[in-house]
Amino acid sequence: MSRKYPIEKIRNIGIVAHIDAGKTTVSERILFYTGVSHKIGEVHTGDTVMDWMDQERERGITITSAATTTFWVPTYIDHAQTTDRKKHEYHINLIDTPGHIDFTVEVKRSLRVLDGAVVVFDGVAGVEPQTETNWHYADEYHVPRICFINKLDRMGASFWDSLNSIRERLTQNAIPIQLPIGLESAHRGLVDLLRNTAFEFNGEHGENIVEIPIPDDMKEEVATRRHELIEKIVEADDVLMSSYLEGKEIPLSDLKRVLRQAVIANKIIPIMCGSALKNKGVQFVLDAVADFLPSPSDLPPVNGHDMVTNEEIVRHPNDEEPFAGLAFKIAADPYVGSLTYFRNYAGVMKRGSYIMNATKGTQERIGRIVRMHANQREEVEEVFSGEIAAIVGLKNTTTGDTLCVPEKPIILERIIFPEPVIGIRIEPKTKADQEKMGVALHRLAEEDPTFRVAGDIETGETIISGMGELHLEIIVDRMKREFGVEASVGRPQVAYRETISGEAEAEGKYIRQSGGRGQYGHVKLKVKSLERGQGFIFTDAIKGGAIPREFIPAVEKGVREALDKGVVAHYTMTDLEVTLYDGSFHEVDSSESAFKIAGSMAFQDAAKRANPVILEPIMKLQVIVPQDFLGEVTGNINSKRGKIENLGDRAAVKVIDAQVPLAEMFGYATELRSMTQGRGSFTMEFSHYEPAPKNIEQQIVEGKRK
């Protein structure tokens, strides 16, 4: 079977933004205008297609990224004159991502496999904290973007303030390709600067796009902004630049062609505008997706490495290449079991074929392949390069694993996820729940790489960790609804870490003599601290065969197990390097287990001498309050060991940006409500770890002992 759509007509895009900027509302309009749904779903009425989970509809927020496939013919194509609609149709794979920081993993893994993104902004708030985080993820993966300033019908909306916040906090490459006609209740349409034409959106759902004259009071502004836009575009092309300097009129097709190249190269970020809720501007966002965002063939080939030799391998987005794909999301489906979402980077995956999980070194047979429409499934026989789909029933695949043909193995770059910052103790209510809880937690941990399950070695209790209180609340709720597990949970606890602030050396000797063969392991280690966020590095510096090669992995394993226990208060240790530089062995008595124990002993001894400290998670906090309550709120933040970094203005309110230890922030929502008569709001996300003050460290150690 050959592909229905040429690869140049495929767009893999994500809708990303801060919570409440209108991502799901934009996605629902896209589904309506492209004919996937015949009724517009609304977040406030709980009938959206993309937010299909019960927990999402009850809370009015997106929790899990939902994928769908749709098709679009741009608005400027004359449908009456077109006999072959397919010729102009674009195949769009769309992922609607969450905006809440607790579910940031969904954004990161989606951006890893997407070719472009539509970043949605609240026209009143402009750039918000989670927008910045998502923007940095997109920078990390070099994802081309277009921006949509939404909610321009809201009281206090300002297109220019929002644009300035994008330029100040995200990128200087942002430039409007549209201007709004009217704001707040007067918002009625937009001016397309490339076409130099104004439009209104009529009909019950804004489906009738009507060309209107540019309002007289906007003509001067439109001329100025169009001049700026054309100058910015021609800067990217020498031929157009010389034509422009000669005073020639640049054809629209050339402007769009060069703008597309600049967007794909991340040199220009087009800014669009409208109101998704009032059905204004979304069709033009789809046009921009088709015109300016890349197809898989517009991007560089994907790089990987050979499993054995570690040599670099390149795979091009071509159906003739050997198949290579990346599993980016695992989901439990109540009807078909485990679903593995994957992006096909090269080759063709066919139903019934065998694939290799190169990351795990295992082979599996492809039983069923489905194309997802939120929580609905469409069976397909094969998936071509550049497409996104899901496989039913893979056994050993987890997020970030590479899937490939067994004859041509390749490992693609993995996705690195943030560490959990908060934990709670959980215990089943009955014996029957106890048996089901283990299965439920295992399945949920497979789905979500930022959710961890561990046992407390001192108390024997189960501790679940995640990115925030809401994240864990949703996990417990899903256990109850999807797996029928009733559980009691404790109070949230901070996920502290430990590290060292100095350097030290130590040796570990494990010698046991019994009647038969004994045990002998002897290692010498150096430990030194690393920069924050560098994790753990193990360096093998053994020379002259002081320790045989086969025992060195056992030493590393012993050190890694000791890392999990910590030396101050038994929290996991991080940001340090361990160098194995010497040791000795016994021809008969040495074994892997002996060297593992010796490595663990040596590391614990060295870590205790290297000035160990406790690290606490620091959160980035943004509080929005009326001017009257500013003093009380800032004083409260200072009392929580917070550092205020910026005080800004937004419409009639004050915006406080601060960094505060997570340990001080439990129950802050209630505190803020009482301080501001319910008029204050805040958002919080993880920023970094830093050493806890000595008095706090002492309290943490004593609390752990209790």
XYZ file of C-alpha atoms in Angstrom:
706
model
C 0.000 0.000 0.000
C 1.387 3.440 -0.886
C 0.948 6.507 1.306
C -2.205 8.580 0.780
C -0.483 11.887 1.511
C 2.950 12.986 0.270
C 5.316 13.647 3.175
C 5.453 17.357 2.206
C 1.751 17.627 3.151
C 2.179 16.188 6.682
C 2.308 18.472 9.733
C 3.046 17.113 13.228
C 2.122 19.941 15.588
C 1.431 20.526 19.266
C -0.755 23.120 20.979
C 1.184 24.362 24.031
C 0.596 27.092 26.617
C 0.177 27.989 30.278
C -2.907 26.630 32.044
C -6.097 28.526 31.099
C -4.653 30.259 28.012
C -7.186 28.419 25.831
C -5.249 25.489 24.286
C -8.117 23.001 24.443
C -10.582 25.626 23.162
C -8.264 26.223 20.168
C -7.968 22.442 19.615
C -11.771 21.994 19.708
C -12.192 24.719 17.042
C -9.555 23.028 14.892
C -11.473 19.733 15.095
C -14.730 21.521 14.180
C -13.345 23.521 11.225
C -11.523 20.459 9.835
C -14.701 18.353 10.046
C -13.539 15.833 12.668
C -16.325 16.871 15.055
C -19.688 18.333 14.062
C -20.292 20.091 17.379
C -17.870 22.365 19.194
C -16.949 20.993 22.626
C -16.428 23.511 25.444
C -14.205 23.207 28.525
C -16.795 24.927 30.757
C -19.550 22.480 29.755
C -17.318 19.385 30.068
C -17.979 17.970 26.587
C -14.608 18.456 24.880
C -13.173 15.794 22.573
C -9.519 16.319 23.541
C -10.092 16.463 27.324
C -11.795 13.060 27.505
C -10.733 11.814 30.978
C -13.290 12.198 33.797
C -10.695 14.017 35.898
C -10.088 16.528 33.059
C -13.768 17.281 32.529
C -14.453 17.668 36.261
C -11.551 20.080 36.798
C -11.687 21.872 33.435
C -7.955 21.307 32.826
C -5.870 19.124 30.516
C -4.019 16.334 32.353
C -2.794 14.033 29.600
C -1.732 15.004 26.077
C -4.325 13.831 23.538
C -3.417 13.064 19.919
C -5.679 13.260 16.893
C -5.386 13.219 13.100
C -7.208 15.695 10.906
C -7.110 17.192 7.399
C -7.195 20.804 6.209
C -7.575 22.662 2.927
C -6.329 26.279 3.399
C -8.977 29.018 3.328
C -7.382 30.824 0.361
C -7.947 27.782 -1.925
C -11.058 28.371 -4.033
C -13.140 25.278 -3.263
C -15.570 26.035 -6.090
C -12.752 25.969 -8.664
C -10.981 22.919 -7.183
C -11.820 19.544 -8.668
C -9.178 17.631 -6.694
C -9.540 18.527 -3.006
C -6.885 15.929 -2.019
C -4.270 17.854 -4.000
C -4.546 20.796 -1.587
C -5.283 18.846 1.611
C -2.825 18.791 4.531
C -2.586 15.801 6.897
C -2.244 17.253 10.429
C -1.283 15.152 13.453
C -2.274 17.311 16.420
C -1.326 16.908 20.086
C -3.138 19.006 22.719
C -0.789 19.239 25.729
C -1.477 20.170 29.388
C -0.662 23.623 30.767
C -0.368 22.703 34.462
C 3.221 22.383 35.702
C 2.479 19.066 37.459
C 1.989 17.465 34.018
C 4.965 19.090 32.307
C 6.225 15.617 31.291
C 3.403 15.494 28.728
C 4.653 18.683 27.053
C 8.306 17.636 27.047
C 7.774 14.214 25.520
C 5.346 15.620 22.931
C 7.763 18.359 21.817
C 10.492 15.720 21.444
C 8.589 14.107 18.551
C 6.740 17.087 17.024
C 7.936 19.139 14.055
C 6.196 22.394 15.003
C 4.153 24.041 17.733
C 1.361 26.580 18.086
C 2.006 28.496 21.315
C -1.203 30.013 22.722
C -1.117 33.137 24.916
C -3.814 34.712 27.078
C -4.298 38.209 25.609
C -4.706 39.637 29.125
C -1.807 37.869 30.897
C 0.746 37.601 28.041
C 3.704 35.356 28.899
C 3.064 33.229 32.013
C 5.443 30.911 33.938
C 4.511 27.620 32.264
C 4.684 29.287 28.837
C 8.351 30.041 29.559
C 9.034 26.439 30.609
C 7.351 25.078 27.477
C 9.202 27.602 25.323
C 12.554 26.416 26.714
C 11.587 22.784 25.969
C 10.813 23.850 22.375
C 14.208 25.626 22.201
C 15.897 22.462 23.501
C 14.430 20.400 20.641
C 14.690 23.256 18.033
C 10.926 23.182 17.358
C 9.683 25.929 14.966
C 6.742 27.880 16.397
C 3.894 30.212 15.558
C 2.184 32.206 18.327
C -1.541 32.826 18.738
C -2.533 35.647 21.102
C -5.940 34.400 22.255
C -8.784 35.826 24.366
C -8.617 39.319 22.823
C -12.359 39.593 23.572
C -11.652 39.567 27.357
C -11.778 42.645 29.564
C -8.214 43.999 29.911
C -6.897 42.274 26.749
C -3.943 43.970 25.026
C -2.358 42.643 21.841
C 0.669 44.946 22.140
C 1.331 44.234 25.833
C 1.218 40.501 25.085
C 3.551 40.925 22.107
C 6.004 42.981 24.186
C 6.031 40.320 26.920
C 6.893 37.690 24.244
C 9.756 39.862 22.970
C 11.075 40.657 26.458
C 10.839 37.198 28.007
C 10.976 34.689 25.142
C 12.413 35.922 21.823
C 13.260 39.071 19.891
C 12.347 37.248 16.660
C 8.586 37.635 17.222
C 6.795 39.736 14.605
C 3.039 40.166 13.965
C 1.620 38.856 10.688
C -1.880 39.910 11.827
C -3.380 42.815 13.777
C -6.673 42.634 15.715
C -9.621 44.818 14.748
C -10.924 46.043 18.111
C -10.282 44.620 21.585
C -12.436 43.385 24.475
C -16.161 43.509 23.542
C -15.290 45.442 20.337
C -13.060 42.654 18.953
C -14.606 41.706 15.618
C -11.897 40.524 13.228
C -8.295 40.897 12.096
C -6.030 42.350 9.414
C -3.741 39.953 7.518
C -0.540 41.975 7.003
C 0.876 39.686 4.291
C -2.289 39.972 2.152
C -2.968 43.550 3.337
C -6.607 42.557 3.806
C -9.101 42.653 6.692
C -11.484 39.837 7.658
C -14.526 39.215 9.849
C -15.833 35.834 11.025
C -19.598 35.424 10.631
C -22.070 32.596 11.140
C -22.974 30.749 14.340
C -19.457 29.320 14.727
C -17.408 31.891 12.795
C -17.229 29.512 9.825
C -17.965 32.231 7.223
C -14.838 34.324 6.655
C -15.774 37.649 5.059
C -13.303 40.099 3.522
C -13.942 43.691 4.699
C -12.208 47.057 4.129
C -9.360 47.878 6.519
C -10.856 50.302 9.117
C -9.817 53.912 8.472
C -8.395 54.351 11.972
C -6.053 51.375 11.391
C -4.719 52.174 7.905
C -1.622 54.028 9.102
C -0.779 51.363 11.726
C -1.311 48.566 9.163
C 1.002 50.271 6.635
C 3.741 50.712 9.269
C 3.502 47.137 10.597
C 3.349 45.651 7.075
C 6.497 47.587 6.144
C 8.271 46.203 9.274
C 7.131 42.643 8.448
C 8.319 42.769 4.826
C 11.686 44.209 5.933
C 12.095 41.371 8.440
C 11.242 38.745 5.781
C 13.508 40.083 3.007
C 16.458 40.168 5.441
C 16.443 36.354 5.158
C 16.857 36.298 1.345
C 19.457 38.266 -0.686
C 17.459 38.191 -3.962
C 14.308 39.546 -2.310
C 16.383 42.116 -0.423
C 17.835 43.565 -3.642
C 14.346 43.662 -5.255
C 12.985 45.391 -2.158
C 15.800 47.974 -2.152
C 15.054 48.698 -5.815
C 11.498 49.563 -4.762
C 9.823 46.594 -6.463
C 6.614 45.058 -5.074
C 7.422 41.611 -3.623
C 4.901 38.941 -4.740
C 2.900 37.292 -1.933
C 4.145 33.828 -2.981
C 7.786 34.918 -2.506
C 7.038 36.513 0.873
C 5.368 33.307 2.079
C 8.166 31.103 0.711
C 10.930 33.047 2.483
C 8.877 33.484 5.669
C 8.407 29.696 5.738
C 12.194 29.158 5.477
C 12.813 31.673 8.287
C 10.180 30.070 10.565
C 11.655 26.586 10.022
C 15.117 27.991 10.849
C 13.664 29.627 14.024
C 14.730 33.064 12.742
C 11.174 34.459 12.717
C 8.259 33.635 15.046
C 4.983 34.827 13.418
C 2.426 36.320 15.829
C -1.270 35.773 15.110
C -4.348 36.888 17.037
C -8.019 36.231 17.718
C -10.455 34.700 20.177
C -10.967 30.924 20.016
C -14.021 31.037 22.311
C -15.690 33.629 20.041
C -14.623 31.660 16.909
C -12.267 34.293 15.491
C -8.913 33.574 13.860
C -8.514 29.796 14.299
C -8.890 28.966 10.572
C -5.976 31.303 9.819
C -3.873 29.482 12.455
C -4.507 26.293 10.438
C -3.476 28.143 7.269
C -0.238 29.202 8.995
C 0.403 25.602 10.135
C 0.156 24.525 6.475
C 2.107 27.493 5.076
C 4.890 28.046 7.597
C 5.459 25.053 9.885
C 7.690 22.254 8.554
C 6.812 18.869 7.146
C 9.033 15.949 8.296
C 11.032 16.292 5.054
C 11.887 19.955 5.811
C 13.835 19.039 8.941
C 17.326 17.522 9.326
C 17.517 13.700 9.402
C 17.350 12.092 12.841
C 20.625 10.994 14.469
C 21.154 7.839 16.511
C 23.985 5.484 17.368
C 24.846 1.853 16.814
C 24.000 -0.454 19.755
C 27.369 -2.241 19.620
C 29.987 0.114 18.143
C 28.349 3.385 19.356
C 29.001 4.894 15.905
C 26.645 7.670 14.789
C 23.878 6.594 12.371
C 21.616 8.917 10.360
C 18.046 8.075 9.295
C 16.273 10.219 6.674
C 12.474 10.747 6.608
C 12.057 8.377 3.698
C 9.883 5.284 3.242
C 12.798 3.425 1.617
C 15.016 3.702 4.729
C 15.059 0.988 7.460
C 12.280 1.633 10.004
C 13.231 3.723 13.072
C 10.761 5.204 15.560
C 10.614 6.582 19.094
C 8.042 5.536 21.714
C 7.098 8.811 23.408
C 4.047 7.895 25.504
C 2.579 4.784 27.130
C -1.135 4.850 27.984
C -3.478 2.326 29.589
C -6.614 2.018 27.458
C -9.618 0.377 29.200
C -10.670 -1.359 25.949
C -7.452 -2.525 24.280
C -4.899 -2.578 27.139
C -1.509 -0.886 26.750
C -1.078 1.688 23.964
C 2.409 2.767 22.856
C 2.384 6.105 21.006
C 5.314 6.411 18.621
C 6.741 8.766 16.017
C 7.964 7.105 12.836
C 11.167 8.866 11.742
C 12.154 6.580 8.829
C 10.856 3.605 6.843
C 7.454 1.903 7.077
C 6.034 -0.065 10.029
C 3.599 -2.806 8.949
C 1.087 -4.782 10.968
C 2.288 -8.330 11.586
C 5.989 -7.455 11.241
C 8.641 -7.927 13.921
C 10.370 -4.931 15.457
C 13.253 -4.574 17.862
C 13.229 -2.459 20.994
C 16.856 -1.361 20.634
C 16.924 0.288 24.080
C 15.946 -2.947 25.856
C 17.430 -5.385 23.309
C 14.128 -7.304 22.887
C 11.963 -8.206 19.883
C 8.184 -7.992 19.610
C 5.563 -8.643 16.942
C 3.275 -5.810 15.851
C -0.297 -7.043 16.358
C -2.436 -3.927 15.854
C -1.622 -0.368 14.792
C -4.132 2.417 15.458
C -4.411 6.079 14.601
C -5.739 7.944 17.622
C -8.564 10.503 17.712
C -8.339 11.514 21.421
C -9.692 8.309 23.070
C -11.110 6.831 19.836
C -9.077 4.446 17.671
C -8.892 3.808 13.918
C -7.158 0.584 12.784
C -4.441 0.985 10.113
C -2.273 -1.547 8.287
C 0.939 0.493 8.130
C 2.502 3.743 9.257
C 4.783 5.701 6.925
C 7.796 7.881 7.734
C 6.917 11.191 9.356
C 3.643 9.935 10.862
C 2.443 9.470 14.457
C 0.388 6.440 15.546
C 0.014 3.924 18.406
C 0.733 0.204 18.775
C -1.544 -2.012 20.866
C -0.115 -4.473 23.387
C 3.685 -4.037 23.416
C 5.043 -5.777 26.528
C 8.441 -4.273 27.401
C 8.397 -0.801 25.818
C 8.577 2.325 27.982
C 8.724 6.064 27.256
C 11.849 7.039 25.305
C 12.600 3.563 23.871
C 13.759 3.260 20.264
C 11.835 0.900 17.955
C 13.572 -0.312 14.775
C 13.954 -3.209 12.333
C 16.039 -6.056 13.875
C 18.429 -6.154 10.887
C 19.425 -2.467 11.188
C 19.406 -1.582 14.903
C 19.712 2.045 15.997
C 19.252 3.889 19.319
C 17.786 7.404 19.099
C 18.361 10.123 21.691
C 16.373 9.460 24.875
C 14.047 11.956 26.555
C 15.339 13.274 29.899
C 12.609 13.967 32.445
C 12.599 16.139 35.585
C 12.905 14.425 38.966
C 9.862 14.259 41.296
C 9.841 16.890 44.060
C 7.039 15.730 46.349
C 6.014 12.397 47.882
C 3.210 10.892 49.972
C 2.867 7.657 51.909
C 0.123 5.391 50.621
C -1.379 2.220 52.027
C -4.226 -0.019 50.814
C -7.410 -0.107 52.902
C -8.006 -3.874 52.647
C -6.102 -7.067 51.856
C -7.790 -7.224 48.435
C -6.696 -3.622 47.725
C -3.125 -4.535 48.669
C -2.873 -7.060 45.842
C -4.408 -4.686 43.284
C -2.395 -1.636 44.417
C 0.953 -3.069 43.312
C -0.382 -3.741 39.794
C -2.023 -0.295 39.588
C 1.101 1.591 40.720
C 3.287 -0.384 38.320
C 0.976 0.412 35.372
C 0.763 4.117 36.282
C 4.563 4.378 36.705
C 5.008 2.814 33.236
C 2.797 5.545 31.769
C 4.372 8.497 33.567
C 8.183 8.813 33.877
C 7.850 11.590 36.502
C 5.841 9.324 38.825
C 7.928 7.058 41.074
C 7.086 4.284 43.523
C 9.510 3.298 46.301
C 9.519 1.499 49.639
C 10.771 3.244 52.794
C 13.539 0.928 54.048
C 13.029 2.040 57.660
C 9.245 1.759 57.978
C 8.342 -0.652 55.166
C 5.744 1.831 53.846
C 5.113 2.599 50.154
C 5.949 6.149 49.039
C 4.733 7.580 45.741
C 6.460 10.680 44.334
C 5.487 13.151 41.631
C 5.705 16.732 40.385
C 3.138 18.272 42.735
C 0.090 17.792 44.966
C -2.348 17.804 42.011
C -0.235 15.219 40.160
C -0.426 12.791 43.102
C -4.105 13.566 43.722
C -4.867 12.556 40.110
C -2.790 9.354 40.484
C -4.741 8.303 43.603
C -8.032 9.179 41.878
C -7.087 7.099 38.810
C -6.146 4.138 41.052
C -9.635 4.245 42.527
C -11.574 4.716 39.252
C -9.533 2.672 36.776
C -8.153 -0.080 39.003
C -10.727 -0.202 41.841
C -8.082 0.374 44.548
C -9.144 2.117 47.778
C -6.109 3.620 49.533
C -5.290 5.917 52.441
C -2.693 8.622 51.814
C -0.503 10.578 54.209
C 0.458 14.217 54.180
C 2.620 15.418 51.256
C 6.371 15.308 51.915
C 9.185 17.132 50.159
C 11.485 14.978 48.013
C 14.810 16.160 49.423
C 18.136 15.114 47.896
C 21.643 14.821 49.314
C 24.989 15.715 47.796
C 28.558 16.466 48.847
C 30.197 19.871 48.903
C 33.823 18.717 48.980
C 36.154 15.913 47.888
C 37.327 12.799 49.715
C 38.875 9.365 49.270
C 38.110 6.071 50.984
C 38.673 2.384 50.619
C 36.282 -0.475 51.147
C 37.369 -3.987 52.045
C 34.942 -6.852 52.235
C 36.612 -10.036 53.467
C 34.680 -13.046 54.743
C 36.311 -16.390 55.518
C 34.212 -19.492 55.993
C 34.834 -23.228 55.784
C 34.780 -23.279 51.962
C 35.338 -20.484 49.464
C 35.565 -17.014 51.035
C 34.614 -13.525 49.860
C 37.157 -10.864 48.925
C 36.584 -7.416 47.456
C 38.825 -4.364 47.868
C 38.313 -0.951 46.201
C 39.645 2.600 46.528
C 37.393 5.501 45.484
C 37.517 9.280 45.139
C 34.357 11.374 45.332
C 33.904 14.999 44.298
C 30.938 17.317 43.935
C 29.472 18.363 40.561
C 27.430 21.350 39.374
C 23.702 21.275 40.193
C 21.704 19.146 37.790
C 24.619 17.002 36.538
C 23.420 13.861 38.354
C 25.841 10.992 38.975
C 28.996 10.112 37.021
C 31.004 6.919 37.579
C 34.565 6.971 36.220
C 36.717 3.868 35.814
C 40.388 4.865 36.319
C 41.775 1.381 37.063
C 45.215 0.781 35.549
C 47.342 -2.336 35.311
C 44.506 -4.731 36.093
C 44.378 -3.923 39.833
C 40.705 -5.009 39.622
C 39.637 -7.361 36.791
C 37.294 -5.813 34.211
C 34.405 -8.161 35.052
C 34.193 -6.823 38.639
C 34.051 -3.081 37.762
C 30.302 -3.043 36.870
C 29.647 -4.696 40.263
C 31.497 -1.835 42.019
C 29.361 0.709 40.117
C 26.210 -1.184 41.073
C 27.233 -1.127 44.753
C 27.866 2.636 44.566
C 24.485 3.262 42.868
C 22.678 1.288 45.588
C 24.486 3.329 48.258
C 23.407 6.548 46.458
C 19.765 5.637 47.084
C 20.316 5.439 50.865
C 22.203 8.715 51.418
C 24.476 9.442 54.377
C 22.774 12.378 56.153
C 19.087 11.448 56.286
C 18.817 8.550 53.808
C 17.667 10.704 50.850
C 18.928 9.899 47.337
C 22.340 11.427 46.588
C 23.026 13.317 43.360
C 25.385 15.769 41.632
C 28.628 13.927 42.393
C 31.348 12.000 40.590
C 32.848 8.746 41.860
C 36.225 7.646 40.487
C 37.380 4.062 41.023
C 41.199 4.302 40.920
C 42.661 1.303 42.769
C 41.963 -1.916 44.659
C 42.987 -5.564 44.793
C 41.484 -8.992 44.236
C 41.936 -12.623 45.220
C 42.328 -15.261 42.518
C 39.835 -17.614 44.203
C 37.724 -15.654 46.704
C 36.850 -12.515 44.690
C 33.285 -12.298 43.354
C 30.851 -9.744 41.963
C 28.863 -9.642 45.210
C 32.040 -9.008 47.251
C 33.060 -6.080 45.019
C 29.507 -4.709 45.062
C 29.551 -4.616 48.892
C 33.101 -3.175 48.938
C 32.041 -0.423 46.500
C 29.032 0.443 48.663
C 31.156 0.570 51.860
C 33.857 2.721 50.253
C 31.336 5.189 48.824
C 29.494 5.649 52.136
C 32.790 6.256 53.941
C 34.014 8.754 51.322
C 30.657 10.590 51.161
C 30.619 11.085 54.952
C 34.053 12.747 54.760
C 33.190 15.003 51.793
C 30.930 17.461 53.680
C 27.527 15.953 52.786
C 24.588 18.369 52.665
C 20.828 18.134 52.142
C 19.391 19.759 49.009
C 15.862 21.139 49.010
C 13.675 21.870 45.952
C 13.212 25.570 45.198
C 10.049 26.578 43.342
C 9.495 29.424 40.895
C 6.432 31.252 42.232
C 4.281 33.852 40.485
C 1.572 35.566 42.542
C -1.031 37.928 41.039
C -2.691 40.226 43.591
C -4.547 43.544 43.715
C -2.345 46.507 44.745
C -4.062 46.754 48.184
C -2.661 43.391 49.315
C 0.867 43.705 47.890
C 2.601 44.481 51.208
C 1.026 41.621 53.139
C 1.687 39.072 50.372
C 5.356 40.068 49.888
C 5.894 39.982 53.670
C 4.401 36.492 53.765
C 6.736 35.336 50.958
C 9.754 36.717 52.842
C 8.661 34.855 55.984
C 8.752 31.624 53.937
C 12.471 32.093 53.138
C 11.419 33.351 49.709
C 13.470 35.667 47.485
C 11.423 38.188 45.514
C 12.992 38.620 42.080
C 10.607 40.977 40.336
C 7.545 43.140 40.953
C 5.566 43.943 37.817
C 2.259 45.439 36.715
C -0.467 43.798 34.660
C -3.641 45.788 34.009
C -4.980 46.636 37.510
C -2.987 44.018 39.437
C 0.548 43.429 40.705
C 2.643 40.441 39.608
C 5.204 39.066 42.084
C 7.925 36.709 40.807
C 9.780 34.881 43.570
C 11.744 31.743 44.437
C 10.549 29.863 47.522
C 11.464 26.476 49.084
C 8.761 23.887 48.382
C 8.704 22.881 52.069
C 7.204 26.288 52.942
C 4.469 26.205 50.294
C 2.028 23.535 51.514
C -1.406 25.054 52.054
C -0.402 28.310 50.327
C -3.622 28.442 48.263
C -5.682 28.794 51.458
C -3.260 31.360 52.954
C -3.328 33.501 49.812
C -7.124 33.429 49.651
C -7.425 34.603 53.259
C -4.798 37.363 52.764
C -6.439 38.740 49.599
C -10.167 38.182 50.265
C -10.081 35.462 47.615
C -8.798 37.826 44.908
C -5.208 36.567 44.658
C -3.989 33.705 42.467
C -0.635 31.964 42.018
C 1.242 29.480 39.870
C 4.253 27.486 40.986
C 6.767 25.265 39.206
C 10.013 23.523 40.104
C 13.129 25.625 39.506
C 16.187 23.895 40.998
C 17.711 22.246 44.068
C 19.949 24.149 46.471
C 21.551 23.329 49.858
C 19.201 23.748 52.827
C 20.353 26.118 55.620
C 21.981 24.305 58.562
C 19.083 24.882 60.977
C 16.618 23.518 58.381
C 18.923 20.569 57.662
C 18.925 19.736 61.378
C 15.103 19.807 61.444
C 14.954 17.541 58.376
C 17.344 14.990 59.942
C 15.426 14.994 63.245
C 12.082 14.695 61.431
C 13.364 11.729 59.449
C 14.520 9.996 62.639
C 11.082 10.454 64.219
